[in-house]
Coordinates of C-alpha atoms and ligand atoms in Angstrom, one line a residue:
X404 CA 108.4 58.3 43.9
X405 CA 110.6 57.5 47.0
X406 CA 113.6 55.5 45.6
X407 CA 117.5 55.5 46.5
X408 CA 120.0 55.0 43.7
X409 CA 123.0 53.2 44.7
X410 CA 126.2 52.5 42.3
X411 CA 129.3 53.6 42.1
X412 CA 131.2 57.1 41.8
X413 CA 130.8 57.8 37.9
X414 CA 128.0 55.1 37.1
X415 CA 125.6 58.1 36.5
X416 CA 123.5 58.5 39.9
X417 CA 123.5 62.4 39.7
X418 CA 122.5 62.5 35.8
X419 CA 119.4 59.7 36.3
X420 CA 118.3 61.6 39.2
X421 CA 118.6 64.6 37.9
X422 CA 116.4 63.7 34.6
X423 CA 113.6 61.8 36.9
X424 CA 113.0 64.7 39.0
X425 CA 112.9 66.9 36.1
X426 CA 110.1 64.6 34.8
X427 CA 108.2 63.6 38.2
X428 CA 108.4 67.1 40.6
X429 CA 110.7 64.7 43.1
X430 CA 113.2 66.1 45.0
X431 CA 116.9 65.2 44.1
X432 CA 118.7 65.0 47.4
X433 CA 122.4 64.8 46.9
X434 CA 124.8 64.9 50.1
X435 CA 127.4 65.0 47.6
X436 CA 125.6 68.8 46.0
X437 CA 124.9 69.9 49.6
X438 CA 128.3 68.6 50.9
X439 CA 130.0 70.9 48.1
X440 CA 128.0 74.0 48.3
X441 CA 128.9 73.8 52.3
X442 CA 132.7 73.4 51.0
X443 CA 132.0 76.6 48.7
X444 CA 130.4 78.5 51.0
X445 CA 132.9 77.5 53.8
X446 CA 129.7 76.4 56.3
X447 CA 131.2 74.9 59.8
X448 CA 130.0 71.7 57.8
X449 CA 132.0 72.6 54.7
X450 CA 135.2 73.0 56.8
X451 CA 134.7 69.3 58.1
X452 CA 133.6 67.9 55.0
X453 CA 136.2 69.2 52.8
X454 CA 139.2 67.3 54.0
X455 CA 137.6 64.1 53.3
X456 CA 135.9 64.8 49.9
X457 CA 139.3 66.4 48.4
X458 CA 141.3 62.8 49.4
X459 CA 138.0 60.5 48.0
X460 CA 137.1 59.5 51.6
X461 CA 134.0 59.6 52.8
X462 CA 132.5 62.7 55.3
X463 CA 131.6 60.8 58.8
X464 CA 128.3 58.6 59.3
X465 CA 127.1 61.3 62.1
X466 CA 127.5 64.7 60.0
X467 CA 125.9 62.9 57.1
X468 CA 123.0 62.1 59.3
X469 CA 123.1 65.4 60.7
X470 CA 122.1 66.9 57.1
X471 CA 119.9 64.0 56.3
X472 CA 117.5 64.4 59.4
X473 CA 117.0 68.1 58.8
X474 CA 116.6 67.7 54.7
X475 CA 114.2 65.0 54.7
X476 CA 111.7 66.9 57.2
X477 CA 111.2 69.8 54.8
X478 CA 108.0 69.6 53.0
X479 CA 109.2 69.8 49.5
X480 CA 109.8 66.2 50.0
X481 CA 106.3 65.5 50.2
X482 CA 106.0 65.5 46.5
X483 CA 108.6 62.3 46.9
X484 CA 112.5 62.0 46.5
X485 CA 115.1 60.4 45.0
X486 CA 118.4 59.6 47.2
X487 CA 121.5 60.4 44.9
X488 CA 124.7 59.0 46.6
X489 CA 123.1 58.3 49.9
X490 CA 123.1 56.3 52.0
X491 CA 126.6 55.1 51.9
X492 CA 127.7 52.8 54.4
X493 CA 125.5 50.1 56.6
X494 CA 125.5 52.6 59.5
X495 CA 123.7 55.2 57.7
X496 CA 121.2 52.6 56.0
X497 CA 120.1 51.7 59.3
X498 CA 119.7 55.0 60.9
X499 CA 117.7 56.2 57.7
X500 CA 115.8 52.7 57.8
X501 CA 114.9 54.0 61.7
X502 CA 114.2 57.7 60.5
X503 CA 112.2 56.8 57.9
X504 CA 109.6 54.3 59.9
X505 CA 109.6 57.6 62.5
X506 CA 108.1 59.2 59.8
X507 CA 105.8 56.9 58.6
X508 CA 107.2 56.6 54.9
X509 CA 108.0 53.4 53.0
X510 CA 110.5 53.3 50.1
X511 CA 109.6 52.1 47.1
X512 CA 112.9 50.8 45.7
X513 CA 116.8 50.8 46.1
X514 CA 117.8 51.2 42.1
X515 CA 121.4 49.3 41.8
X516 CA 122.8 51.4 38.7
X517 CA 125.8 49.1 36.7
X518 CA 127.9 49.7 34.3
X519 CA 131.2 48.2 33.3
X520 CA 134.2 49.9 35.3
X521 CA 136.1 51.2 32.3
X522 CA 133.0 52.7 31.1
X523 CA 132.7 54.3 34.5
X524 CA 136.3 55.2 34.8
X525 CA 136.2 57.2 31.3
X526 CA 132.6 58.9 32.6
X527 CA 135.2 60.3 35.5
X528 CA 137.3 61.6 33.9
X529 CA 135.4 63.3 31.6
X530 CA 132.6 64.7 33.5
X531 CA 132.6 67.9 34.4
X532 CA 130.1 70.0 36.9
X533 CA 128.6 73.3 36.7
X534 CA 129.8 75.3 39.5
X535 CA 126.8 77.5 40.6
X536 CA 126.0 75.3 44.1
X537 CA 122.0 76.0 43.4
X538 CA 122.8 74.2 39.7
X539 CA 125.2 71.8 39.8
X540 CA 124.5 70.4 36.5
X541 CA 126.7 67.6 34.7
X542 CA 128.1 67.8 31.5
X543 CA 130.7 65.4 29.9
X544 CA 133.5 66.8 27.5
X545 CA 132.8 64.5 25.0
X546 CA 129.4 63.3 24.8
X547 CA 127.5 65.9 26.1
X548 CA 129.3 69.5 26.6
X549 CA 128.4 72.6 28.0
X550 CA 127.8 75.5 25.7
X551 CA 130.6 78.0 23.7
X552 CA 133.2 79.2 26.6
X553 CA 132.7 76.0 28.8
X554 CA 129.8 77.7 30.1
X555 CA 126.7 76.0 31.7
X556 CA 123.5 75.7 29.3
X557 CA 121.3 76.1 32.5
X558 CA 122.3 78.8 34.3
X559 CA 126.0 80.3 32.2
X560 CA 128.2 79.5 34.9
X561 CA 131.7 78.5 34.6
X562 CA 131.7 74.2 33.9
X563 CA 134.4 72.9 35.7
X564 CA 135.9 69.6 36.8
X565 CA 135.5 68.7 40.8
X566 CA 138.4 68.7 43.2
X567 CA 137.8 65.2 43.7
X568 CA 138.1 64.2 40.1
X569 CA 142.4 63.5 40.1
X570 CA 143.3 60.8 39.4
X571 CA 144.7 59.5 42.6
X572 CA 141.4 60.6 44.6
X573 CA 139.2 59.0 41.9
X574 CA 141.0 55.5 42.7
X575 CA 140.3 56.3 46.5
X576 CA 136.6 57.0 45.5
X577 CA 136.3 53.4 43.7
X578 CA 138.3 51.4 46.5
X579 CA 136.1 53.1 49.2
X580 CA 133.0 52.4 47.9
X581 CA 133.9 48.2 47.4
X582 CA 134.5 48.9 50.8
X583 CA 131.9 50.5 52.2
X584 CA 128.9 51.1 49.7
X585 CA 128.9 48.0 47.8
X586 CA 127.6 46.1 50.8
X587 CA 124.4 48.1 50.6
X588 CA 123.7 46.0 47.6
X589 CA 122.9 42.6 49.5
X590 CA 121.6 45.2 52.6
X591 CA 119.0 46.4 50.3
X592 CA 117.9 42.7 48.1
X593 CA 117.2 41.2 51.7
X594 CA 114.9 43.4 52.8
X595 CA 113.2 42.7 49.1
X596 CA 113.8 47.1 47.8
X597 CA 116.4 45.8 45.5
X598 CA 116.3 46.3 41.6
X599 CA 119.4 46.3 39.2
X600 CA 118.9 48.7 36.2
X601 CA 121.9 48.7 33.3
X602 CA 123.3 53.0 33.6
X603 CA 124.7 53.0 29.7
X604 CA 122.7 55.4 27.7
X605 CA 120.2 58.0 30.2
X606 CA 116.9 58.2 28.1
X607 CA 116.9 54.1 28.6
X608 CA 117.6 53.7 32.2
X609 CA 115.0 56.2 32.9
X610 CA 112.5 54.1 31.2
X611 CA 113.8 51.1 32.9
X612 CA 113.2 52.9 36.2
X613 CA 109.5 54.3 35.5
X614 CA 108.6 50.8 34.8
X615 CA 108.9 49.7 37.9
X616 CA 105.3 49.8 40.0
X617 CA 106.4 53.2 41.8
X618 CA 104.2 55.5 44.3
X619 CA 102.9 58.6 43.0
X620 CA 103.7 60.9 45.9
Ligands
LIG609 P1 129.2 62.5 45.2 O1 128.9 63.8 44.5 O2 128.0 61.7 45.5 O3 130.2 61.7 44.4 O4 130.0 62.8 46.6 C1 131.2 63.5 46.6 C2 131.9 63.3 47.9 O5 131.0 63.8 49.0 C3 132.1 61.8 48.3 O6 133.3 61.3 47.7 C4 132.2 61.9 49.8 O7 133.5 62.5 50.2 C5 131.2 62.9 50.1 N1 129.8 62.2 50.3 C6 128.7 62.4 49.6 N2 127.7 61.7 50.0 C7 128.2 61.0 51.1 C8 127.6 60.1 52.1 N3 126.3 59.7 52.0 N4 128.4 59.7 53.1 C9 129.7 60.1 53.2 N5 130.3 60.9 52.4 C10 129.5 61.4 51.3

């Protein structure tokens, strides 16, 4: 399986992914994961990246690239992937669009997650994120909490919510990605990878995706 998700901040990218790999031995590649263990771990990336992800804003087109390149090379990725919150913007559709022809690999779909936007808006302010950078697991307060003491049921690290989950840097989050992401959505139905799956209940859009006719790698 080689597929992007695309949808909004909140619409449940990280959680789909997340259960698909589980299932299918793809890779999950989130920039937002690797963007916030390099913020933990205050990498020379991290101390770039943090700045933008703390105000909502997106981290710029050429370091995104920067960790793309090197990620997508390593050979765990050979058993397939699934793109969770990248790409982003048009810029870094086309430059993966170039790196992935240099490397011989096709896609085999762009999955559009929707959901209505107070659905999403609630989803945002309840989630909350395991903080061990290796785990990174999602929980929601009131649907689906982590164990006794707010504690991860993976790994027993601390659950917390993410820097970028105010309220003021939420709004940003939304306005930037009309702006920016959304446009990936006619990007990606013109060059026919397009497919709009309904993100309201997990177990259902994970069906929804498998249904599709997707590779096997
Ligand atoms: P996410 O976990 O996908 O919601 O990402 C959290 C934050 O990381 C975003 O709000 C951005 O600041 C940054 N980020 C993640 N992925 C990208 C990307 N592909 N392009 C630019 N910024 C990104």
């Amino acid at each position: 399986m080689r597929i992007i998700l695309l949808g909004s901040p909140g619409v449940g990218k990280g959680t789909i992914a997340k259960l698909l790999s589980r299932e299918n031995g793809c890779v999950q590649i989130s920039t937002g994961d690797i963007l916030r263990t390099a913020v933990k771990d205050v990498t020379k990336l991290g101390i770039k990246a943090k700045e933008y992800m703390d105000n909502g804003n997106l981290v710029p087109d050429h370091l995104i690239m920067e960790i793309m390149e090197e990620r997508l090379m390593q050979s765990d990725c050979r058993k397939g992937f699934i793109l969770d919150g990248f790409p982003r913007t048009i810029p870094q559709a086309q430059q993966l669009s170039a790196l992935l022809e240099k490397m011989n690999i096709n896609l085999d779909y762009v999955i559009n997650l929707e959901a209505p936007m107070e659905i999403i808006l609630e989803r945002l302010t309840t989630r909350r994120t395991c903080c061990n950078s290796s785990c990174q697991e999602i929980y929601n307060i009131k649907n689906n909490p982590p164990a006794e003491g707010g504690v991860c049921k993976i790994c027993g690290h601390k659950v917390v919510q993410r820097d970028d989950e105010t309220p003021e840097a939420i709004s940003e989050r939304i306005k930037i990605y009309n702006q920016k992401t959304a446009p990936l959505i006619g990007y990606y139905a013109k060059e026919g990878l397009l497919r709009n799956v309904e993100s309201l209940h997990a177990s259902e859009t994970v069906s929804a995706i498998k249904a599709f006719n997707i590779s096997e790698v």
